[in-house]
Amino acid sequence: MITYNQDEQVLEIQILGYKIQSVYQEIKTEEGAIHGYEALCRATKNGEGVSPKKLFNFLEKLDDDLEFKVKFAINVMHIRGFIESEIYNEETKLFLNFSPCFFRALSKQDSLINDCVKHILTTGIKLEQIVVEIVEDYCPIDEITNFYDGINKIRSQGVSLAVDDFGTGWSGFSRVAAISPDYIKVSRELLVASQVGLTEELEELKVICGLKNTMLIYEGIECIEQLELAKAYGSNLYQGYYLSFPRKHPFQRTVNHKAKIEKTIRTNAFTSIHLKC
C-alpha cells in the first residue's frame, strides 16, 4: 500500500488513481522554537491537485475495512516520513489526525489496539512523541460510550491527545470535558470570529486551559493581527500560514536505499489490521 518514490525521495500511497503524500506544518512556541509538526495529506489525481476534503470524501465511500486500512496507512506513512527526514528529533512531537470512528473501532475489537501499536512502533518512533488529534467529526449518540472507551485505550499506550478544530462541528466544551485532552487546537473560524468581537468562548477556554494545565494551540494564523489575538487569549503554541507553510521533507537518513525501505514496508503490511465501525 505504501511505496517509495525514488524521484522525490518520499513515501506515497496510490489508490484508484489518487496519489497521496505527506506534508508537515510547524507548530511553534511564542519564542519561535518548533514544538512539533502536524502531518497533513497532499493528494493528486491524474496529475491535478485534489483537496483534502475531496480525498477523504472519496475514502469514506470505500468499504469500512479498506477505508480504515488506507487511513491508518496514511498515518504510518506520515510517521515513517517524519522519522527519515531532516526535521526529525526525538524531542519533537508529531500530530496525527484520527476520526471518531477509529476510536469506536478500538473499543469494539480488543486486539486492534495491539495491532495498531505494533505497526506504529516498527517505524522507530516513540509513542510519547505522538499527539493523536481527534477531528471534529460527528459521533452518533449510541456510539458515544465506545468512542470514549477507544480514546482511553489509545491514551493508555502513552500518546498525547488533542481536540482538533475547537469551536467548529462537534469540537466544543462538552467534548473537551469528556476527554481532558493534553492539547486543544482552536479553529481558524473561531479565531476569525474573535476579530469582530466574538470572544466569549476564547475567554472561557483560556481560563479552562489554565486550570487544567492544557496546552492551547491556535491554528490557521494568517496575519500578525491574528497572532497577537492568539497571544492575548492564552495560546501556548501557534500554527498557520503566517508562520510556515506545510512542506514535503525528502528522506535523509536512508537516501538511495530504496530496496531496504520497500522491504520494511512489505514486512509491515496491514493485513493483520481490520478496522470496522
PDB file of C-alpha atoms in Angstrom:
ATOM      1  CA  MET A   1       0.000   0.000   0.000  1.00  0.00           C
ATOM      2  CA  ILE A   2       2.858   2.396   0.856  1.00  0.00           C
ATOM      3  CA  THR A   3       5.602   2.764  -1.756  1.00  0.00           C
ATOM      4  CA  TYR A   4       8.795   4.803  -2.026  1.00  0.00           C
ATOM      5  CA  ASN A   5       9.007   7.469  -4.756  1.00  0.00           C
ATOM      6  CA  GLN A   6      12.680   7.402  -5.735  1.00  0.00           C
ATOM      7  CA  ASP A   7      12.493  10.613  -7.776  1.00  0.00           C
ATOM      8  CA  GLU A   8      11.014  12.711  -4.964  1.00  0.00           C
ATOM      9  CA  GLN A   9      12.546  10.610  -2.153  1.00  0.00           C
ATOM     10  CA  VAL A  10       9.267  10.477  -0.244  1.00  0.00           C
ATOM     11  CA  LEU A  11       6.718   7.803   0.581  1.00  0.00           C
ATOM     12  CA  GLU A  12       3.340   7.736  -1.123  1.00  0.00           C
ATOM     13  CA  ILE A  13       0.117   5.781  -1.318  1.00  0.00           C
ATOM     14  CA  GLN A  14      -1.593   5.176  -4.651  1.00  0.00           C
ATOM     15  CA  ILE A  15      -5.201   4.021  -4.676  1.00  0.00           C
ATOM     16  CA  LEU A  16      -7.739   4.088  -7.526  1.00  0.00           C
ATOM     17  CA  GLY A  17      -5.979   6.908  -9.360  1.00  0.00           C
ATOM     18  CA  TYR A  18      -5.176   9.004  -6.290  1.00  0.00           C
ATOM     19  CA  LYS A  19      -1.586   9.631  -5.216  1.00  0.00           C
ATOM     20  CA  ILE A  20      -1.200  10.674  -1.565  1.00  0.00           C
ATOM     21  CA  GLN A  21       1.961  12.102   0.002  1.00  0.00           C
ATOM     22  CA  SER A  22       2.832  13.679   3.361  1.00  0.00           C
ATOM     23  CA  VAL A  23       3.487  17.315   4.169  1.00  0.00           C
ATOM     24  CA  TYR A  24       4.347  18.719   7.589  1.00  0.00           C
ATOM     25  CA  GLN A  25       3.438  22.079   9.131  1.00  0.00           C
ATOM     26  CA  GLU A  26       5.374  23.552  12.036  1.00  0.00           C
ATOM     27  CA  ILE A  27       3.752  24.165  15.423  1.00  0.00           C
ATOM     28  CA  LYS A  28       5.790  26.815  17.217  1.00  0.00           C
ATOM     29  CA  THR A  29       6.231  28.326  20.646  1.00  0.00           C
ATOM     30  CA  GLU A  30       5.924  32.072  21.234  1.00  0.00           C
ATOM     31  CA  GLU A  31       9.725  32.285  21.019  1.00  0.00           C
ATOM     32  CA  GLY A  32       9.686  30.610  17.594  1.00  0.00           C
ATOM     33  CA  ALA A  33      11.023  27.209  18.657  1.00  0.00           C
ATOM     34  CA  ILE A  34       9.458  24.172  16.973  1.00  0.00           C
ATOM     35  CA  HIS A  35       7.337  22.143  19.390  1.00  0.00           C
ATOM     36  CA  GLY A  36       6.086  19.734  16.758  1.00  0.00           C
ATOM     37  CA  TYR A  37       4.668  19.204  13.290  1.00  0.00           C
ATOM     38  CA  GLU A  38       1.182  18.376  12.100  1.00  0.00           C
ATOM     39  CA  ALA A  39       1.207  15.727   9.386  1.00  0.00           C
ATOM     40  CA  LEU A  40      -1.163  16.512   6.516  1.00  0.00           C
ATOM     41  CA  CYS A  41      -2.052  14.923   3.178  1.00  0.00           C
ATOM     42  CA  ARG A  42      -1.346  16.261  -0.274  1.00  0.00           C
ATOM     43  CA  ALA A  43      -3.175  14.363  -3.000  1.00  0.00           C
ATOM     44  CA  THR A  44      -3.309  14.399  -6.780  1.00  0.00           C
ATOM     45  CA  LYS A  45      -5.413  12.560  -9.338  1.00  0.00           C
ATOM     46  CA  ASN A  46      -4.283  12.363 -12.947  1.00  0.00           C
ATOM     47  CA  GLY A  47      -1.676  14.997 -12.166  1.00  0.00           C
ATOM     48  CA  GLU A  48      -4.187  17.519 -10.797  1.00  0.00           C
ATOM     49  CA  GLY A  49      -4.312  18.648  -7.176  1.00  0.00           C
ATOM     50  CA  VAL A  50      -7.148  17.285  -5.035  1.00  0.00           C
ATOM     51  CA  SER A  51      -8.366  18.993  -1.857  1.00  0.00           C
ATOM     52  CA  PRO A  52      -8.108  17.022   1.419  1.00  0.00           C
ATOM     53  CA  LYS A  53     -11.899  17.264   1.758  1.00  0.00           C
ATOM     54  CA  LYS A  54     -12.429  15.644  -1.639  1.00  0.00           C
ATOM     55  CA  LEU A  55      -9.856  12.953  -0.844  1.00  0.00           C
ATOM     56  CA  PHE A  56     -11.481  11.980   2.442  1.00  0.00           C
ATOM     57  CA  ASN A  57     -14.964  12.088   0.916  1.00  0.00           C
ATOM     58  CA  PHE A  58     -13.646   9.553  -1.595  1.00  0.00           C
ATOM     59  CA  LEU A  59     -12.166   7.360   1.155  1.00  0.00           C
ATOM     60  CA  GLU A  60     -15.482   7.346   3.030  1.00  0.00           C
ATOM     61  CA  LYS A  61     -17.105   5.680   0.006  1.00  0.00           C
ATOM     62  CA  LEU A  62     -14.819   2.645   0.295  1.00  0.00           C
ATOM     63  CA  ASP A  63     -15.939  -0.365   2.314  1.00  0.00           C
ATOM     64  CA  ASP A  64     -15.234   0.022   6.039  1.00  0.00           C
ATOM     65  CA  ASP A  65     -12.255  -2.318   6.182  1.00  0.00           C
ATOM     66  CA  LEU A  66     -10.431  -0.767   3.217  1.00  0.00           C
ATOM     67  CA  GLU A  67     -11.270   2.794   4.282  1.00  0.00           C
ATOM     68  CA  PHE A  68      -9.667   2.387   7.661  1.00  0.00           C
ATOM     69  CA  LYS A  69      -6.703   0.431   6.371  1.00  0.00           C
ATOM     70  CA  VAL A  70      -5.974   3.310   3.999  1.00  0.00           C
ATOM     71  CA  LYS A  71      -6.463   5.963   6.688  1.00  0.00           C
ATOM     72  CA  PHE A  72      -4.253   4.079   9.125  1.00  0.00           C
ATOM     73  CA  ALA A  73      -1.646   3.506   6.405  1.00  0.00           C
ATOM     74  CA  ILE A  74      -1.635   7.259   5.723  1.00  0.00           C
ATOM     75  CA  ASN A  75      -0.681   7.919   9.335  1.00  0.00           C
ATOM     76  CA  VAL A  76       2.019   5.234   9.275  1.00  0.00           C
ATOM     77  CA  MET A  77       3.343   6.891   6.104  1.00  0.00           C
ATOM     78  CA  HIS A  78       3.358  10.245   7.920  1.00  0.00           C
ATOM     79  CA  ILE A  79       5.323   8.743  10.824  1.00  0.00           C
ATOM     80  CA  ARG A  80       7.883   6.989   8.633  1.00  0.00           C
ATOM     81  CA  GLY A  81       8.385  10.107   6.509  1.00  0.00           C
ATOM     82  CA  PHE A  82       8.919  12.162   9.654  1.00  0.00           C
ATOM     83  CA  ILE A  83      11.409   9.683  11.127  1.00  0.00           C
ATOM     84  CA  GLU A  84      13.519   9.599   7.953  1.00  0.00           C
ATOM     85  CA  SER A  85      13.573  13.361   7.261  1.00  0.00           C
ATOM     86  CA  GLU A  86      15.815  16.196   8.398  1.00  0.00           C
ATOM     87  CA  ILE A  87      13.072  17.586  10.655  1.00  0.00           C
ATOM     88  CA  TYR A  88      13.129  14.540  12.941  1.00  0.00           C
ATOM     89  CA  ASN A  89      14.182  14.986  16.537  1.00  0.00           C
ATOM     90  CA  GLU A  90      13.385  12.696  19.457  1.00  0.00           C
ATOM     91  CA  GLU A  91      12.010  15.651  21.415  1.00  0.00           C
ATOM     92  CA  THR A  92       9.725  16.848  18.607  1.00  0.00           C
ATOM     93  CA  LYS A  93       6.027  15.947  18.633  1.00  0.00           C
ATOM     94  CA  LEU A  94       4.160  14.612  15.611  1.00  0.00           C
ATOM     95  CA  PHE A  95       0.439  15.462  15.429  1.00  0.00           C
ATOM     96  CA  LEU A  96      -1.700  12.894  13.564  1.00  0.00           C
ATOM     97  CA  ASN A  97      -5.409  13.120  12.713  1.00  0.00           C
ATOM     98  CA  PHE A  98      -7.885  10.366  13.589  1.00  0.00           C
ATOM     99  CA  SER A  99     -11.673  10.389  13.241  1.00  0.00           C
ATOM    100  CA  PRO A 100     -14.145   9.285  15.957  1.00  0.00           C
ATOM    101  CA  CYS A 101     -14.870   6.081  14.050  1.00  0.00           C
ATOM    102  CA  PHE A 102     -11.282   4.926  14.612  1.00  0.00           C
ATOM    103  CA  PHE A 103     -11.720   5.145  18.381  1.00  0.00           C
ATOM    104  CA  ARG A 104     -15.061   3.351  18.247  1.00  0.00           C
ATOM    105  CA  ALA A 105     -13.361   0.504  16.388  1.00  0.00           C
ATOM    106  CA  LEU A 106     -10.656   0.293  19.077  1.00  0.00           C
ATOM    107  CA  SER A 107     -13.390  -0.154  21.665  1.00  0.00           C
ATOM    108  CA  LYS A 108     -15.136  -2.941  19.781  1.00  0.00           C
ATOM    109  CA  GLN A 109     -12.068  -5.019  18.853  1.00  0.00           C
ATOM    110  CA  ASP A 110      -9.841  -5.926  21.789  1.00  0.00           C
ATOM    111  CA  SER A 111      -6.850  -6.970  19.666  1.00  0.00           C
ATOM    112  CA  LEU A 112      -6.947  -3.895  17.456  1.00  0.00           C
ATOM    113  CA  ILE A 113      -5.036  -1.553  19.754  1.00  0.00           C
ATOM    114  CA  ASN A 114      -2.134  -4.018  19.960  1.00  0.00           C
ATOM    115  CA  ASP A 115      -2.066  -4.463  16.176  1.00  0.00           C
ATOM    116  CA  CYS A 116      -2.043  -0.711  15.585  1.00  0.00           C
ATOM    117  CA  VAL A 117       0.649  -0.037  18.184  1.00  0.00           C
ATOM    118  CA  LYS A 118       2.814  -2.825  16.737  1.00  0.00           C
ATOM    119  CA  HIS A 119       2.722  -1.246  13.277  1.00  0.00           C
ATOM    120  CA  ILE A 120       3.448   2.216  14.667  1.00  0.00           C
ATOM    121  CA  LEU A 121       6.436   1.015  16.694  1.00  0.00           C
ATOM    122  CA  THR A 122       8.037  -0.620  13.645  1.00  0.00           C
ATOM    123  CA  THR A 123       8.618   2.887  12.274  1.00  0.00           C
ATOM    124  CA  GLY A 124      11.035   3.626  15.115  1.00  0.00           C
ATOM    125  CA  ILE A 125       9.060   6.438  16.728  1.00  0.00           C
ATOM    126  CA  LYS A 126       8.447   6.664  20.469  1.00  0.00           C
ATOM    127  CA  LEU A 127       4.758   6.633  21.385  1.00  0.00           C
ATOM    128  CA  GLU A 128       5.211   9.640  23.670  1.00  0.00           C
ATOM    129  CA  GLN A 129       6.194  11.686  20.600  1.00  0.00           C
ATOM    130  CA  ILE A 130       2.779  11.150  19.033  1.00  0.00           C
ATOM    131  CA  VAL A 131      -0.142  13.513  19.556  1.00  0.00           C
ATOM    132  CA  VAL A 132      -3.431  11.996  18.393  1.00  0.00           C
ATOM    133  CA  GLU A 133      -5.704  14.745  17.075  1.00  0.00           C
ATOM    134  CA  ILE A 134      -9.385  13.890  17.445  1.00  0.00           C
ATOM    135  CA  VAL A 135     -11.065  15.564  14.494  1.00  0.00           C
ATOM    136  CA  GLU A 136     -14.384  17.343  14.857  1.00  0.00           C
ATOM    137  CA  ASP A 137     -16.496  14.714  13.057  1.00  0.00           C
ATOM    138  CA  TYR A 138     -19.909  13.667  14.328  1.00  0.00           C
ATOM    139  CA  CYS A 139     -20.181  10.643  16.611  1.00  0.00           C
ATOM    140  CA  PRO A 140     -23.659   9.025  16.876  1.00  0.00           C
ATOM    141  CA  ILE A 141     -25.203   9.230  20.338  1.00  0.00           C
ATOM    142  CA  ASP A 142     -25.469   5.438  20.608  1.00  0.00           C
ATOM    143  CA  GLU A 143     -21.713   5.156  19.940  1.00  0.00           C
ATOM    144  CA  ILE A 144     -20.527   7.787  22.431  1.00  0.00           C
ATOM    145  CA  THR A 145     -19.529   5.209  25.061  1.00  0.00           C
ATOM    146  CA  ASN A 146     -17.448   3.252  22.528  1.00  0.00           C
ATOM    147  CA  PHE A 147     -15.884   6.496  21.283  1.00  0.00           C
ATOM    148  CA  TYR A 148     -14.616   7.493  24.714  1.00  0.00           C
ATOM    149  CA  ASP A 149     -13.580   3.939  25.593  1.00  0.00           C
ATOM    150  CA  GLY A 150     -11.415   3.832  22.453  1.00  0.00           C
ATOM    151  CA  ILE A 151      -9.847   7.160  23.386  1.00  0.00           C
ATOM    152  CA  ASN A 152      -8.924   5.778  26.807  1.00  0.00           C
ATOM    153  CA  LYS A 153      -7.355   2.717  25.169  1.00  0.00           C
ATOM    154  CA  ILE A 154      -5.090   4.770  22.921  1.00  0.00           C
ATOM    155  CA  ARG A 155      -4.203   7.154  25.757  1.00  0.00           C
ATOM    156  CA  SER A 156      -3.129   4.177  27.902  1.00  0.00           C
ATOM    157  CA  GLN A 157      -0.364   3.495  25.359  1.00  0.00           C
ATOM    158  CA  GLY A 158       1.409   6.738  26.253  1.00  0.00           C
ATOM    159  CA  VAL A 159       0.371   9.018  23.398  1.00  0.00           C
ATOM    160  CA  SER A 160      -0.941  12.537  23.984  1.00  0.00           C
ATOM    161  CA  LEU A 161      -4.415  13.663  22.902  1.00  0.00           C
ATOM    162  CA  ALA A 162      -5.580  16.831  21.192  1.00  0.00           C
ATOM    163  CA  VAL A 163      -9.093  18.064  20.437  1.00  0.00           C
ATOM    164  CA  ASP A 164      -8.899  19.476  16.915  1.00  0.00           C
ATOM    165  CA  ASP A 165     -10.781  22.469  15.489  1.00  0.00           C
ATOM    166  CA  PHE A 166     -12.308  23.601  18.778  1.00  0.00           C
ATOM    167  CA  GLY A 167     -15.283  25.839  18.043  1.00  0.00           C
ATOM    168  CA  THR A 168     -16.457  24.002  14.915  1.00  0.00           C
ATOM    169  CA  GLY A 169     -18.531  20.892  14.301  1.00  0.00           C
ATOM    170  CA  TRP A 170     -18.623  18.644  17.360  1.00  0.00           C
ATOM    171  CA  SER A 171     -15.445  20.005  18.956  1.00  0.00           C
ATOM    172  CA  GLY A 172     -16.767  22.049  21.863  1.00  0.00           C
ATOM    173  CA  PHE A 173     -16.689  22.305  25.626  1.00  0.00           C
ATOM    174  CA  SER A 174     -18.582  19.029  26.150  1.00  0.00           C
ATOM    175  CA  ARG A 175     -16.006  17.024  24.187  1.00  0.00           C
ATOM    176  CA  VAL A 176     -13.156  18.797  25.990  1.00  0.00           C
ATOM    177  CA  ALA A 177     -14.725  17.998  29.374  1.00  0.00           C
ATOM    178  CA  ALA A 178     -15.189  14.326  28.488  1.00  0.00           C
ATOM    179  CA  ILE A 179     -11.702  13.794  27.044  1.00  0.00           C
ATOM    180  CA  SER A 180      -9.497  16.062  29.201  1.00  0.00           C
ATOM    181  CA  PRO A 181      -7.020  16.454  26.329  1.00  0.00           C
ATOM    182  CA  ASP A 182      -3.372  17.420  26.599  1.00  0.00           C
ATOM    183  CA  TYR A 183      -3.858  19.964  23.795  1.00  0.00           C
ATOM    184  CA  ILE A 184      -6.770  21.982  22.431  1.00  0.00           C
ATOM    185  CA  LYS A 185      -6.466  23.348  18.906  1.00  0.00           C
ATOM    186  CA  VAL A 186      -8.609  26.437  18.336  1.00  0.00           C
ATOM    187  CA  SER A 187     -10.172  26.545  14.879  1.00  0.00           C
ATOM    188  CA  ARG A 188      -9.438  29.292  12.403  1.00  0.00           C
ATOM    189  CA  GLU A 189     -13.186  30.038  12.293  1.00  0.00           C
ATOM    190  CA  LEU A 190     -13.233  30.875  15.992  1.00  0.00           C
ATOM    191  CA  LEU A 191     -10.071  32.946  15.651  1.00  0.00           C
ATOM    192  CA  VAL A 192     -11.584  34.964  12.789  1.00  0.00           C
ATOM    193  CA  ALA A 193     -14.809  35.465  14.773  1.00  0.00           C
ATOM    194  CA  SER A 194     -12.766  36.930  17.621  1.00  0.00           C
ATOM    195  CA  GLN A 195     -11.526  39.645  15.264  1.00  0.00           C
ATOM    196  CA  VAL A 196     -15.051  41.082  15.162  1.00  0.00           C
ATOM    197  CA  GLY A 197     -15.565  40.917  18.909  1.00  0.00           C
ATOM    198  CA  LEU A 198     -16.946  37.402  19.427  1.00  0.00           C
ATOM    199  CA  THR A 199     -14.523  36.481  22.200  1.00  0.00           C
ATOM    200  CA  GLU A 200     -16.623  34.882  24.954  1.00  0.00           C
ATOM    201  CA  GLU A 201     -15.628  31.301  24.065  1.00  0.00           C
ATOM    202  CA  LEU A 202     -11.956  32.232  23.865  1.00  0.00           C
ATOM    203  CA  GLU A 203     -12.034  33.896  27.269  1.00  0.00           C
ATOM    204  CA  GLU A 204     -13.679  30.830  28.811  1.00  0.00           C
ATOM    205  CA  LEU A 205     -11.273  28.484  27.052  1.00  0.00           C
ATOM    206  CA  LYS A 206      -8.270  30.438  28.328  1.00  0.00           C
ATOM    207  CA  VAL A 207      -9.475  30.011  31.910  1.00  0.00           C
ATOM    208  CA  ILE A 208     -10.224  26.287  31.499  1.00  0.00           C
ATOM    209  CA  CYS A 209      -6.824  25.549  29.946  1.00  0.00           C
ATOM    210  CA  GLY A 210      -5.100  27.445  32.731  1.00  0.00           C
ATOM    211  CA  LEU A 211      -6.913  25.438  35.394  1.00  0.00           C
ATOM    212  CA  LYS A 212      -6.315  22.064  33.733  1.00  0.00           C
ATOM    213  CA  ASN A 213      -2.765  22.770  32.521  1.00  0.00           C
ATOM    214  CA  THR A 214      -3.871  22.058  28.944  1.00  0.00           C
ATOM    215  CA  MET A 215      -1.727  23.333  26.079  1.00  0.00           C
ATOM    216  CA  LEU A 216      -3.662  25.734  23.854  1.00  0.00           C
ATOM    217  CA  ILE A 217      -2.805  25.862  20.152  1.00  0.00           C
ATOM    218  CA  TYR A 218      -4.187  28.493  17.808  1.00  0.00           C
ATOM    219  CA  GLU A 219      -4.150  27.221  14.228  1.00  0.00           C
ATOM    220  CA  GLY A 220      -4.941  28.928  10.954  1.00  0.00           C
ATOM    221  CA  ILE A 221      -2.975  32.081  11.820  1.00  0.00           C
ATOM    222  CA  GLU A 222      -2.562  34.065   8.602  1.00  0.00           C
ATOM    223  CA  CYS A 223      -1.588  37.578   9.728  1.00  0.00           C
ATOM    224  CA  ILE A 224       0.104  39.482  12.550  1.00  0.00           C
ATOM    225  CA  GLU A 225      -3.261  40.611  13.956  1.00  0.00           C
ATOM    226  CA  GLN A 226      -4.387  37.008  14.411  1.00  0.00           C
ATOM    227  CA  LEU A 227      -1.064  36.115  16.011  1.00  0.00           C
ATOM    228  CA  GLU A 228      -1.457  38.932  18.533  1.00  0.00           C
ATOM    229  CA  LEU A 229      -5.045  37.859  19.287  1.00  0.00           C
ATOM    230  CA  ALA A 230      -3.870  34.308  19.912  1.00  0.00           C
ATOM    231  CA  LYS A 231      -1.259  35.588  22.353  1.00  0.00           C
ATOM    232  CA  ALA A 232      -3.857  37.730  24.128  1.00  0.00           C
ATOM    233  CA  TYR A 233      -6.150  34.724  24.628  1.00  0.00           C
ATOM    234  CA  GLY A 234      -3.578  32.462  26.204  1.00  0.00           C
ATOM    235  CA  SER A 235      -2.126  30.495  23.314  1.00  0.00           C
ATOM    236  CA  ASN A 236       0.877  28.346  24.219  1.00  0.00           C
ATOM    237  CA  LEU A 237       1.597  27.242  20.656  1.00  0.00           C
ATOM    238  CA  TYR A 238       0.953  28.665  17.191  1.00  0.00           C
ATOM    239  CA  GLN A 239       0.295  27.253  13.727  1.00  0.00           C
ATOM    240  CA  GLY A 240      -0.635  28.777  10.388  1.00  0.00           C
ATOM    241  CA  TYR A 241       0.496  30.110   7.021  1.00  0.00           C
ATOM    242  CA  TYR A 242       1.744  33.333   8.612  1.00  0.00           C
ATOM    243  CA  LEU A 243       4.353  31.257  10.452  1.00  0.00           C
ATOM    244  CA  SER A 244       5.065  28.448   7.984  1.00  0.00           C
ATOM    245  CA  PHE A 245       3.531  26.562   5.074  1.00  0.00           C
ATOM    246  CA  PRO A 246       3.128  22.769   5.045  1.00  0.00           C
ATOM    247  CA  ARG A 247       6.111  21.257   3.249  1.00  0.00           C
ATOM    248  CA  LYS A 248       7.361  17.956   1.916  1.00  0.00           C
ATOM    249  CA  HIS A 249      10.550  16.720   3.543  1.00  0.00           C
ATOM    250  CA  PRO A 250      12.526  14.178   1.478  1.00  0.00           C
ATOM    251  CA  PHE A 251      14.183  11.193   3.102  1.00  0.00           C
ATOM    252  CA  GLN A 252      17.617  11.973   4.529  1.00  0.00           C
ATOM    253  CA  ARG A 253      18.827   9.028   6.574  1.00  0.00           C
ATOM    254  CA  THR A 254      18.102   6.280   4.036  1.00  0.00           C
ATOM    255  CA  VAL A 255      18.573   8.096   0.735  1.00  0.00           C
ATOM    256  CA  ASN A 256      19.390   5.657  -2.112  1.00  0.00           C
ATOM    257  CA  HIS A 257      18.267   2.690  -0.022  1.00  0.00           C
ATOM    258  CA  LYS A 258      15.035   2.090  -1.911  1.00  0.00           C
ATOM    259  CA  ALA A 259      15.205  -1.701  -1.572  1.00  0.00           C
ATOM    260  CA  LYS A 260      15.654  -1.502   2.199  1.00  0.00           C
ATOM    261  CA  ILE A 261      12.723   0.881   2.551  1.00  0.00           C
ATOM    262  CA  GLU A 262      10.368  -1.173   0.410  1.00  0.00           C
ATOM    263  CA  LYS A 263      11.366  -4.390   2.201  1.00  0.00           C
ATOM    264  CA  THR A 264      10.414  -2.762   5.507  1.00  0.00           C
ATOM    265  CA  ILE A 265       7.105  -1.575   4.061  1.00  0.00           C
ATOM    266  CA  ARG A 266       6.271  -5.050   2.724  1.00  0.00           C
ATOM    267  CA  THR A 267       7.194  -6.655   6.039  1.00  0.00           C
ATOM    268  CA  ASN A 268       4.868  -4.287   7.842  1.00  0.00           C
ATOM    269  CA  ALA A 269       1.868  -4.708   5.561  1.00  0.00           C
ATOM    270  CA  PHE A 270      -1.503  -4.035   7.129  1.00  0.00           C
ATOM    271  CA  THR A 271      -3.068  -7.457   6.608  1.00  0.00           C
ATOM    272  CA  SER A 272      -3.479  -8.008  10.357  1.00  0.00           C
ATOM    273  CA  ILE A 273      -5.462  -4.811  10.817  1.00  0.00           C
ATOM    274  CA  HIS A 274      -9.199  -4.948  10.242  1.00  0.00           C
ATOM    275  CA  LEU A 275     -10.921  -1.743  11.280  1.00  0.00           C
ATOM    276  CA  LYS A 276     -14.691  -1.804  11.338  1.00  0.00           C
ATOM    277  CA  CYS A 277     -17.320   0.556  12.713  1.00  0.00           C
TER     278      CYS A 277
END
